[in-house]
Amino acid sequence: MKQKILDDKLFALHAEVCKSMANPTRLKILNALENGEQSVDVMAKSLGLRKANLSQHLAVLRQRGIVATRREGLNIYYRCANSKMLKACEILREVLLEQLREGGKLFEQLGKGRK
Amino acid sequence: MKQKILDDKLFALHAEVCKSMANPTRLKILNALENGEQSVDVMAKSLGLRKANLSQHLAVLRQRGIVATRREGLNIYYRCANSKMLKACEILREVLLEQLREGGKLFEQLGKGRK
DNA sequence: CTTATAGTTTCGAATATTCGAAATTATTTG
DNA sequence: CAAATAATTTCGAATATTCGAAACTATAAG
């Protein structure tokens, strides 16, 4: 029973983290942070996002503890808070890239989920 | 530019897959399928879910190509369609379990995301 | 103190997700 | 064909996510 409760917490946590990553923009943000910290301003420009919207996405990642921040003058620098988590994310991306290259089913079914 | 388009597809696909996993019930389903295929009926009982609801979740996983099916008489057996993807999912779970055990920030912040 | 720049928060509308209930489909057995 | 069992689909209401617009906060520089 005790184990079941831990499992429930774990599945809930896992779902929360997946939810954080369940958005192309947030995945692009995490991707941008793979090579080190970046300010919001620079990210907004390189990703082509409005600052307010980027900030909203960063807030999601921050609240889940996926990214961390550091202020320096006017700029706030974001970085990945947990390299293992980012690595796990990358592994999934590699698997999917492989699928894409193989022209597998996953590719064709993209977007055919819930309308 | 060509590469950017591939990247966009990849991020979109990645987000779709994360969306599929962004639900505790679906993660429990995937977890149950780690040890081999199972019928909907058995899963419904072991996970304590209404069959209609389980079927809805299975449809999400099916549409994204994450699980595959096989019919045998009245029963339909579900299995994981891509072991690498399931493995990537497990790796993330291991990272999170470690965090949970360490009593880290992620645990405390669970559920404090968007209300 | 004023202005400029960087970033965040709030609000509201559009869209998507979730789940129960009820209806429907598929297969087997009598 | 009728009845039973397994599974799926459809519908609708409650809830959550997403994004632009506008307002707001924080820091630096004059």
mmCIF file of C-alpha atoms (C1' of nucleotides) in Angstrom:
data_model
loop_
_atom_site.group_PDB
_atom_site.id
_atom_site.type_symbol
_atom_site.label_atom_id
_atom_site.label_comp_id
_atom_site.label_asym_id
_atom_site.label_seq_id
_atom_site.Cartn_x
_atom_site.Cartn_y
_atom_site.Cartn_z
ATOM 1 C CA MET A 1 0.000 0.000 0.000
ATOM 2 C CA LYS A 2 2.788 2.373 0.963
ATOM 3 C CA GLN A 3 4.472 1.495 -2.304
ATOM 4 C CA LYS A 4 1.280 2.199 -4.206
ATOM 5 C CA ILE A 5 1.161 5.701 -2.761
ATOM 6 C CA LEU A 6 4.760 6.346 -3.784
ATOM 7 C CA ASP A 7 3.881 5.034 -7.220
ATOM 8 C CA ASP A 8 0.932 7.389 -7.432
ATOM 9 C CA LYS A 9 3.146 10.332 -6.523
ATOM 10 C CA LEU A 10 5.722 9.209 -9.031
ATOM 11 C CA PHE A 11 3.195 8.842 -11.844
ATOM 12 C CA ALA A 12 1.723 12.219 -10.976
ATOM 13 C CA LEU A 13 5.157 13.833 -10.957
ATOM 14 C CA HIS A 14 6.083 12.107 -14.190
ATOM 15 C CA ALA A 15 2.890 13.363 -15.813
ATOM 16 C CA GLU A 16 3.588 16.902 -14.600
ATOM 17 C CA VAL A 17 7.046 16.831 -16.118
ATOM 18 C CA CYS A 18 5.718 15.409 -19.375
ATOM 19 C CA LYS A 19 3.083 18.136 -19.376
ATOM 20 C CA SER A 20 5.862 20.695 -19.138
ATOM 21 C CA MET A 21 7.455 19.164 -22.175
ATOM 22 C CA ALA A 22 4.225 18.629 -24.059
ATOM 23 C CA ASN A 23 4.578 21.822 -26.050
ATOM 24 C CA PRO A 24 6.832 22.473 -29.054
ATOM 25 C CA THR A 25 7.790 25.947 -27.871
ATOM 26 C CA ARG A 26 8.889 24.720 -24.474
ATOM 27 C CA LEU A 27 10.885 21.932 -26.101
ATOM 28 C CA LYS A 28 12.611 24.530 -28.278
ATOM 29 C CA ILE A 29 13.404 26.507 -25.148
ATOM 30 C CA LEU A 30 14.930 23.463 -23.459
ATOM 31 C CA ASN A 31 16.841 22.731 -26.632
ATOM 32 C CA ALA A 32 18.216 26.264 -26.633
ATOM 33 C CA LEU A 33 19.361 25.826 -23.039
ATOM 34 C CA GLU A 34 21.306 22.665 -23.802
ATOM 35 C CA ASN A 35 24.368 24.731 -24.629
ATOM 36 C CA GLY A 36 24.301 26.840 -21.509
ATOM 37 C CA GLU A 37 22.316 29.663 -19.948
ATOM 38 C CA GLN A 38 20.631 32.398 -21.954
ATOM 39 C CA SER A 39 18.813 35.618 -21.184
ATOM 40 C CA VAL A 40 15.113 35.953 -21.903
ATOM 41 C CA ASP A 41 15.783 38.697 -24.397
ATOM 42 C CA VAL A 42 18.258 36.664 -26.431
ATOM 43 C CA MET A 43 15.993 33.635 -26.368
ATOM 44 C CA ALA A 44 13.011 35.663 -27.489
ATOM 45 C CA LYS A 45 14.962 36.898 -30.473
ATOM 46 C CA SER A 46 16.562 33.609 -31.440
ATOM 47 C CA LEU A 47 13.313 31.679 -31.096
ATOM 48 C CA GLY A 48 11.158 34.386 -32.631
ATOM 49 C CA LEU A 49 8.784 34.640 -29.679
ATOM 50 C CA ARG A 50 7.066 37.592 -28.023
ATOM 51 C CA LYS A 51 8.671 38.226 -24.690
ATOM 52 C CA ALA A 52 5.434 37.908 -22.715
ATOM 53 C CA ASN A 53 4.680 34.542 -24.256
ATOM 54 C CA LEU A 54 8.218 33.283 -23.725
ATOM 55 C CA SER A 55 7.998 34.395 -20.123
ATOM 56 C CA GLN A 56 4.795 32.410 -19.681
ATOM 57 C CA HIS A 57 6.449 29.280 -21.000
ATOM 58 C CA LEU A 58 9.507 29.864 -18.842
ATOM 59 C CA ALA A 59 7.208 30.211 -15.833
ATOM 60 C CA VAL A 60 5.798 26.754 -16.518
ATOM 61 C CA LEU A 61 9.282 25.267 -16.667
ATOM 62 C CA ARG A 62 10.356 27.217 -13.594
ATOM 63 C CA GLN A 63 7.384 26.150 -11.509
ATOM 64 C CA ARG A 64 8.135 22.515 -12.232
ATOM 65 C CA GLY A 65 11.773 22.983 -11.303
ATOM 66 C CA ILE A 66 12.968 22.178 -14.814
ATOM 67 C CA VAL A 67 14.853 25.437 -15.279
ATOM 68 C CA ALA A 68 16.493 27.831 -12.827
ATOM 69 C CA THR A 69 17.358 31.509 -13.045
ATOM 70 C CA ARG A 70 20.009 34.033 -12.180
ATOM 71 C CA ARG A 71 19.689 37.781 -12.444
ATOM 72 C CA GLU A 72 22.513 40.006 -13.604
ATOM 73 C CA GLY A 73 21.572 43.617 -13.905
ATOM 74 C CA LEU A 74 18.628 43.994 -16.207
ATOM 75 C CA ASN A 75 18.945 40.499 -17.594
ATOM 76 C CA ILE A 76 17.663 37.249 -16.184
ATOM 77 C CA TYR A 77 19.531 34.188 -17.316
ATOM 78 C CA TYR A 78 17.771 30.854 -17.528
ATOM 79 C CA ARG A 79 19.485 27.516 -17.345
ATOM 80 C CA CYS A 80 18.486 23.877 -17.174
ATOM 81 C CA ALA A 81 18.095 22.917 -13.504
ATOM 82 C CA ASN A 82 18.660 19.200 -13.852
ATOM 83 C CA SER A 83 20.974 17.805 -16.472
ATOM 84 C CA LYS A 84 19.683 14.252 -16.080
ATOM 85 C CA MET A 85 16.173 15.321 -16.852
ATOM 86 C CA LEU A 86 17.300 17.197 -19.920
ATOM 87 C CA LYS A 87 19.282 14.135 -20.962
ATOM 88 C CA ALA A 88 16.187 11.943 -20.643
ATOM 89 C CA CYS A 89 14.351 14.433 -22.809
ATOM 90 C CA GLU A 90 17.103 14.285 -25.408
ATOM 91 C CA ILE A 91 17.030 10.507 -25.493
ATOM 92 C CA LEU A 92 13.343 10.553 -26.352
ATOM 93 C CA ARG A 93 14.043 13.115 -29.052
ATOM 94 C CA GLU A 94 16.754 10.906 -30.528
ATOM 95 C CA VAL A 95 14.347 7.983 -30.662
ATOM 96 C CA LEU A 96 11.791 10.125 -32.443
ATOM 97 C CA LEU A 97 14.341 11.534 -34.852
ATOM 98 C CA GLU A 98 15.258 7.982 -35.766
ATOM 99 C CA GLN A 99 11.574 7.270 -36.390
ATOM 100 C CA LEU A 100 11.280 10.380 -38.541
ATOM 101 C CA ARG A 101 14.283 9.356 -40.616
ATOM 102 C CA GLU A 102 12.852 5.881 -41.089
ATOM 103 C CA GLY A 103 9.641 7.511 -42.277
ATOM 104 C CA GLY A 104 7.828 5.346 -39.772
ATOM 105 C CA LYS A 105 4.240 5.363 -38.665
ATOM 106 C CA LEU A 106 4.745 7.948 -35.971
ATOM 107 C CA PHE A 107 5.584 10.566 -38.553
ATOM 108 C CA GLU A 108 2.490 9.973 -40.627
ATOM 109 C CA GLN A 109 0.261 9.940 -37.610
ATOM 110 C CA LEU A 110 1.510 13.277 -36.358
ATOM 111 C CA GLY A 111 -1.409 15.543 -35.744
ATOM 112 C CA LYS A 112 -3.983 12.871 -36.359
ATOM 113 C CA GLY A 113 -4.607 12.553 -32.631
ATOM 114 C CA ARG A 114 -7.496 14.324 -30.966
ATOM 115 C CA LYS A 115 -8.743 16.836 -33.434
ATOM 116 C CA MET B 1 16.123 26.234 -43.720
ATOM 117 C CA LYS B 2 15.405 22.636 -44.637
ATOM 118 C CA GLN B 3 16.920 21.650 -41.331
ATOM 119 C CA LYS B 4 14.688 24.113 -39.496
ATOM 120 C CA ILE B 5 11.627 22.479 -40.992
ATOM 121 C CA LEU B 6 12.801 19.050 -39.896
ATOM 122 C CA ASP B 7 13.432 20.520 -36.455
ATOM 123 C CA ASP B 8 9.928 21.924 -36.346
ATOM 124 C CA LYS B 9 8.467 18.545 -37.237
ATOM 125 C CA LEU B 10 10.662 16.893 -34.651
ATOM 126 C CA PHE B 11 9.652 19.313 -31.899
ATOM 127 C CA ALA B 12 6.009 18.917 -32.859
ATOM 128 C CA LEU B 13 6.307 15.147 -32.812
ATOM 129 C CA HIS B 14 8.178 15.232 -29.535
ATOM 130 C CA ALA B 15 5.473 17.419 -28.012
ATOM 131 C CA GLU B 16 2.765 15.045 -29.254
ATOM 132 C CA VAL B 17 4.497 12.096 -27.645
ATOM 133 C CA CYS B 18 4.989 14.005 -24.404
ATOM 134 C CA LYS B 19 1.314 14.942 -24.502
ATOM 135 C CA SER B 20 0.470 11.259 -24.708
ATOM 136 C CA MET B 21 2.513 10.682 -21.610
ATOM 137 C CA ALA B 22 1.330 13.778 -19.797
ATOM 138 C CA ASN B 23 -1.338 11.932 -17.853
ATOM 139 C CA PRO B 24 -0.861 9.687 -14.803
ATOM 140 C CA THR B 25 -3.375 7.126 -16.010
ATOM 141 C CA ARG B 26 -1.671 6.719 -19.370
ATOM 142 C CA LEU B 27 1.688 6.387 -17.642
ATOM 143 C CA LYS B 28 0.219 3.640 -15.469
ATOM 144 C CA ILE B 29 -1.033 1.925 -18.604
ATOM 145 C CA LEU B 30 2.410 2.068 -20.210
ATOM 146 C CA ASN B 31 3.904 0.814 -16.988
ATOM 147 C CA ALA B 32 1.499 -2.121 -16.995
ATOM 148 C CA LEU B 33 2.526 -2.960 -20.552
ATOM 149 C CA GLU B 34 6.213 -3.087 -19.698
ATOM 150 C CA ASN B 35 5.900 -6.747 -18.815
ATOM 151 C CA GLY B 36 4.100 -7.761 -21.969
ATOM 152 C CA GLU B 37 0.723 -7.455 -23.611
ATOM 153 C CA GLN B 38 -2.545 -7.307 -21.705
ATOM 154 C CA SER B 39 -6.208 -7.323 -22.562
ATOM 155 C CA VAL B 40 -8.328 -4.240 -21.944
ATOM 156 C CA ASP B 41 -10.482 -6.148 -19.499
ATOM 157 C CA VAL B 42 -7.564 -7.270 -17.355
ATOM 158 C CA MET B 43 -6.004 -3.810 -17.418
ATOM 159 C CA ALA B 44 -9.282 -2.192 -16.410
ATOM 160 C CA LYS B 45 -9.473 -4.464 -13.409
ATOM 161 C CA SER B 46 -5.851 -4.232 -12.348
ATOM 162 C CA LEU B 47 -5.726 -0.458 -12.731
ATOM 163 C CA GLY B 48 -9.171 0.118 -11.288
ATOM 164 C CA LEU B 49 -10.498 2.003 -14.308
ATOM 165 C CA ARG B 50 -13.867 2.045 -16.042
ATOM 166 C CA LYS B 51 -13.533 0.284 -19.342
ATOM 167 C CA ALA B 52 -14.800 3.224 -21.416
ATOM 168 C CA ASN B 53 -12.299 5.555 -19.844
ATOM 169 C CA LEU B 54 -9.434 3.087 -20.263
ATOM 170 C CA SER B 55 -10.427 2.669 -23.877
ATOM 171 C CA GLN B 56 -10.269 6.430 -24.371
ATOM 172 C CA HIS B 57 -6.765 6.551 -22.961
ATOM 173 C CA LEU B 58 -5.708 3.584 -25.060
ATOM 174 C CA ALA B 59 -7.059 5.366 -28.133
ATOM 175 C CA VAL B 60 -4.755 8.299 -27.432
ATOM 176 C CA LEU B 61 -1.749 6.006 -27.161
ATOM 177 C CA ARG B 62 -2.850 4.061 -30.244
ATOM 178 C CA GLN B 63 -3.329 7.156 -32.392
ATOM 179 C CA ARG B 64 0.190 8.307 -31.594
ATOM 180 C CA GLY B 65 1.607 4.886 -32.424
ATOM 181 C CA ILE B 66 2.792 4.288 -28.873
ATOM 182 C CA VAL B 67 0.859 1.058 -28.412
ATOM 183 C CA ALA B 68 -0.347 -1.579 -30.854
ATOM 184 C CA THR B 69 -3.133 -4.148 -30.664
ATOM 185 C CA ARG B 70 -4.000 -7.687 -31.502
ATOM 186 C CA ARG B 71 -7.435 -9.243 -31.310
ATOM 187 C CA GLU B 72 -8.028 -12.775 -30.098
ATOM 188 C CA GLY B 73 -11.657 -13.716 -29.908
ATOM 189 C CA LEU B 74 -13.498 -11.290 -27.680
ATOM 190 C CA ASN B 75 -10.333 -9.836 -26.222
ATOM 191 C CA ILE B 76 -8.078 -7.163 -27.614
ATOM 192 C CA TYR B 77 -4.528 -7.289 -26.386
ATOM 193 C CA TYR B 78 -2.481 -4.115 -26.157
ATOM 194 C CA ARG B 79 1.279 -3.962 -26.254
ATOM 195 C CA CYS B 80 3.946 -1.319 -26.406
ATOM 196 C CA ALA B 81 4.699 -0.577 -30.065
ATOM 197 C CA ASN B 82 8.199 0.800 -29.639
ATOM 198 C CA SER B 83 10.492 -0.482 -26.943
ATOM 199 C CA LYS B 84 12.960 2.367 -27.311
ATOM 200 C CA MET B 85 10.272 4.915 -26.648
ATOM 201 C CA LEU B 86 9.113 3.040 -23.583
ATOM 202 C CA LYS B 87 12.718 2.857 -22.446
ATOM 203 C CA ALA B 88 13.120 6.623 -22.804
ATOM 204 C CA CYS B 89 9.987 7.033 -20.733
ATOM 205 C CA GLU B 90 11.413 4.734 -18.055
ATOM 206 C CA ILE B 91 14.655 6.684 -17.917
ATOM 207 C CA LEU B 92 12.781 9.873 -17.147
ATOM 208 C CA ARG B 93 10.827 8.050 -14.469
ATOM 209 C CA GLU B 94 14.052 6.799 -12.899
ATOM 210 C CA VAL B 95 15.412 10.338 -12.787
ATOM 211 C CA LEU B 96 12.229 11.519 -11.106
ATOM 212 C CA LEU B 97 12.202 8.642 -8.654
ATOM 213 C CA GLU B 98 15.699 9.625 -7.661
ATOM 214 C CA GLN B 99 14.499 13.187 -7.133
ATOM 215 C CA LEU B 100 11.600 11.944 -5.049
ATOM 216 C CA ARG B 101 13.915 9.882 -2.877
ATOM 217 C CA GLU B 102 16.208 12.838 -2.381
ATOM 218 C CA GLY B 103 13.171 14.833 -1.292
ATOM 219 C CA GLY B 104 14.204 17.438 -3.798
ATOM 220 C CA LYS B 105 12.431 20.536 -4.969
ATOM 221 C CA LEU B 106 10.520 18.787 -7.701
ATOM 222 C CA PHE B 107 8.570 16.811 -5.140
ATOM 223 C CA GLU B 108 7.508 19.827 -3.151
ATOM 224 C CA GLN B 109 6.531 21.740 -6.227
ATOM 225 C CA LEU B 110 4.283 19.000 -7.512
ATOM 226 C CA GLY B 111 0.889 20.406 -8.214
ATOM 227 C CA LYS B 112 1.919 23.974 -7.651
ATOM 228 C CA GLY B 113 1.998 24.586 -11.368
ATOM 229 C CA ARG B 114 -0.915 26.169 -13.149
ATOM 230 C CA LYS B 115 -3.818 25.858 -10.771
ATOM 231 C "C1'" DC C 1 13.107 61.535 -9.891
ATOM 232 C "C1'" DT C 2 12.616 60.332 -14.920
ATOM 233 C "C1'" DT C 3 13.352 57.412 -18.606
ATOM 234 C "C1'" DA C 4 14.581 53.204 -20.830
ATOM 235 C "C1'" DT C 5 15.113 48.336 -20.929
ATOM 236 C "C1'" DA C 6 14.214 43.506 -19.350
ATOM 237 C "C1'" DG C 7 11.053 40.624 -17.685
ATOM 238 C "C1'" DT C 8 6.620 39.169 -15.425
ATOM 239 C "C1'" DT C 9 1.717 39.017 -14.403
ATOM 240 C "C1'" DT C 10 -3.150 39.384 -15.272
ATOM 241 C "C1'" DC C 11 -7.168 38.996 -18.042
ATOM 242 C "C1'" DG C 12 -10.095 37.028 -21.417
ATOM 243 C "C1'" DA C 13 -11.203 34.434 -25.431
ATOM 244 C "C1'" DA C 14 -10.257 30.347 -28.235
ATOM 245 C "C1'" DT C 15 -9.064 25.719 -28.049
ATOM 246 C "C1'" DA C 16 -7.996 21.219 -25.972
ATOM 247 C "C1'" DT C 17 -8.344 17.599 -22.378
ATOM 248 C "C1'" DT C 18 -10.764 14.676 -19.253
ATOM 249 C "C1'" DC C 19 -14.384 11.715 -17.655
ATOM 250 C "C1'" DG C 20 -18.989 9.668 -16.934
ATOM 251 C "C1'" DA C 21 -23.051 8.107 -19.183
ATOM 252 C "C1'" DA C 22 -25.276 6.116 -22.864
ATOM 253 C "C1'" DA C 23 -25.211 4.161 -27.310
ATOM 254 C "C1'" DT C 24 -22.752 1.253 -30.573
ATOM 255 C "C1'" DT C 25 -19.769 -2.395 -32.688
ATOM 256 C "C1'" DA C 26 -17.553 -6.986 -32.787
ATOM 257 C "C1'" DT C 27 -17.243 -11.661 -31.596
ATOM 258 C "C1'" DT C 28 -18.586 -15.919 -29.479
ATOM 259 C "C1'" DT C 29 -21.951 -19.266 -27.919
ATOM 260 C "C1'" DG C 30 -26.414 -21.410 -27.613
ATOM 261 C "C1'" DC D 1 -31.087 -15.169 -34.719
ATOM 262 C "C1'" DA D 2 -30.703 -13.981 -29.533
ATOM 263 C "C1'" DA D 3 -27.941 -13.216 -25.606
ATOM 264 C "C1'" DA D 4 -23.600 -12.310 -23.400
ATOM 265 C "C1'" DT D 5 -19.129 -10.332 -23.131
ATOM 266 C "C1'" DA D 6 -15.313 -7.176 -24.661
ATOM 267 C "C1'" DA D 7 -14.255 -2.984 -26.372
ATOM 268 C "C1'" DT D 8 -15.057 1.471 -28.672
ATOM 269 C "C1'" DT D 9 -17.409 5.736 -29.819
ATOM 270 C "C1'" DT D 10 -20.200 9.780 -29.077
ATOM 271 C "C1'" DC D 11 -21.878 13.516 -26.382
ATOM 272 C "C1'" DG D 12 -21.675 17.061 -23.033
ATOM 273 C "C1'" DA D 13 -20.054 19.384 -19.033
ATOM 274 C "C1'" DA D 14 -16.112 20.620 -16.158
ATOM 275 C "C1'" DT D 15 -11.505 21.872 -16.254
ATOM 276 C "C1'" DA D 16 -6.991 23.131 -18.239
ATOM 277 C "C1'" DT D 17 -3.929 25.181 -21.776
ATOM 278 C "C1'" DT D 18 -2.536 28.682 -24.931
ATOM 279 C "C1'" DC D 19 -1.684 33.265 -26.535
ATOM 280 C "C1'" DG D 20 -2.153 38.277 -27.347
ATOM 281 C "C1'" DA D 21 -2.877 42.592 -25.178
ATOM 282 C "C1'" DA D 22 -2.284 45.548 -21.567
ATOM 283 C "C1'" DA D 23 -0.647 46.558 -17.091
ATOM 284 C "C1'" DC D 24 2.949 45.985 -13.895
ATOM 285 C "C1'" DT D 25 7.723 45.264 -11.474
ATOM 286 C "C1'" DA D 26 12.783 45.629 -11.219
ATOM 287 C "C1'" DT D 27 17.141 47.498 -12.317
ATOM 288 C "C1'" DA D 28 20.236 50.816 -14.399
ATOM 289 C "C1'" DA D 29 21.592 55.280 -16.078
ATOM 290 C "C1'" DG D 30 21.129 60.161 -16.664
#
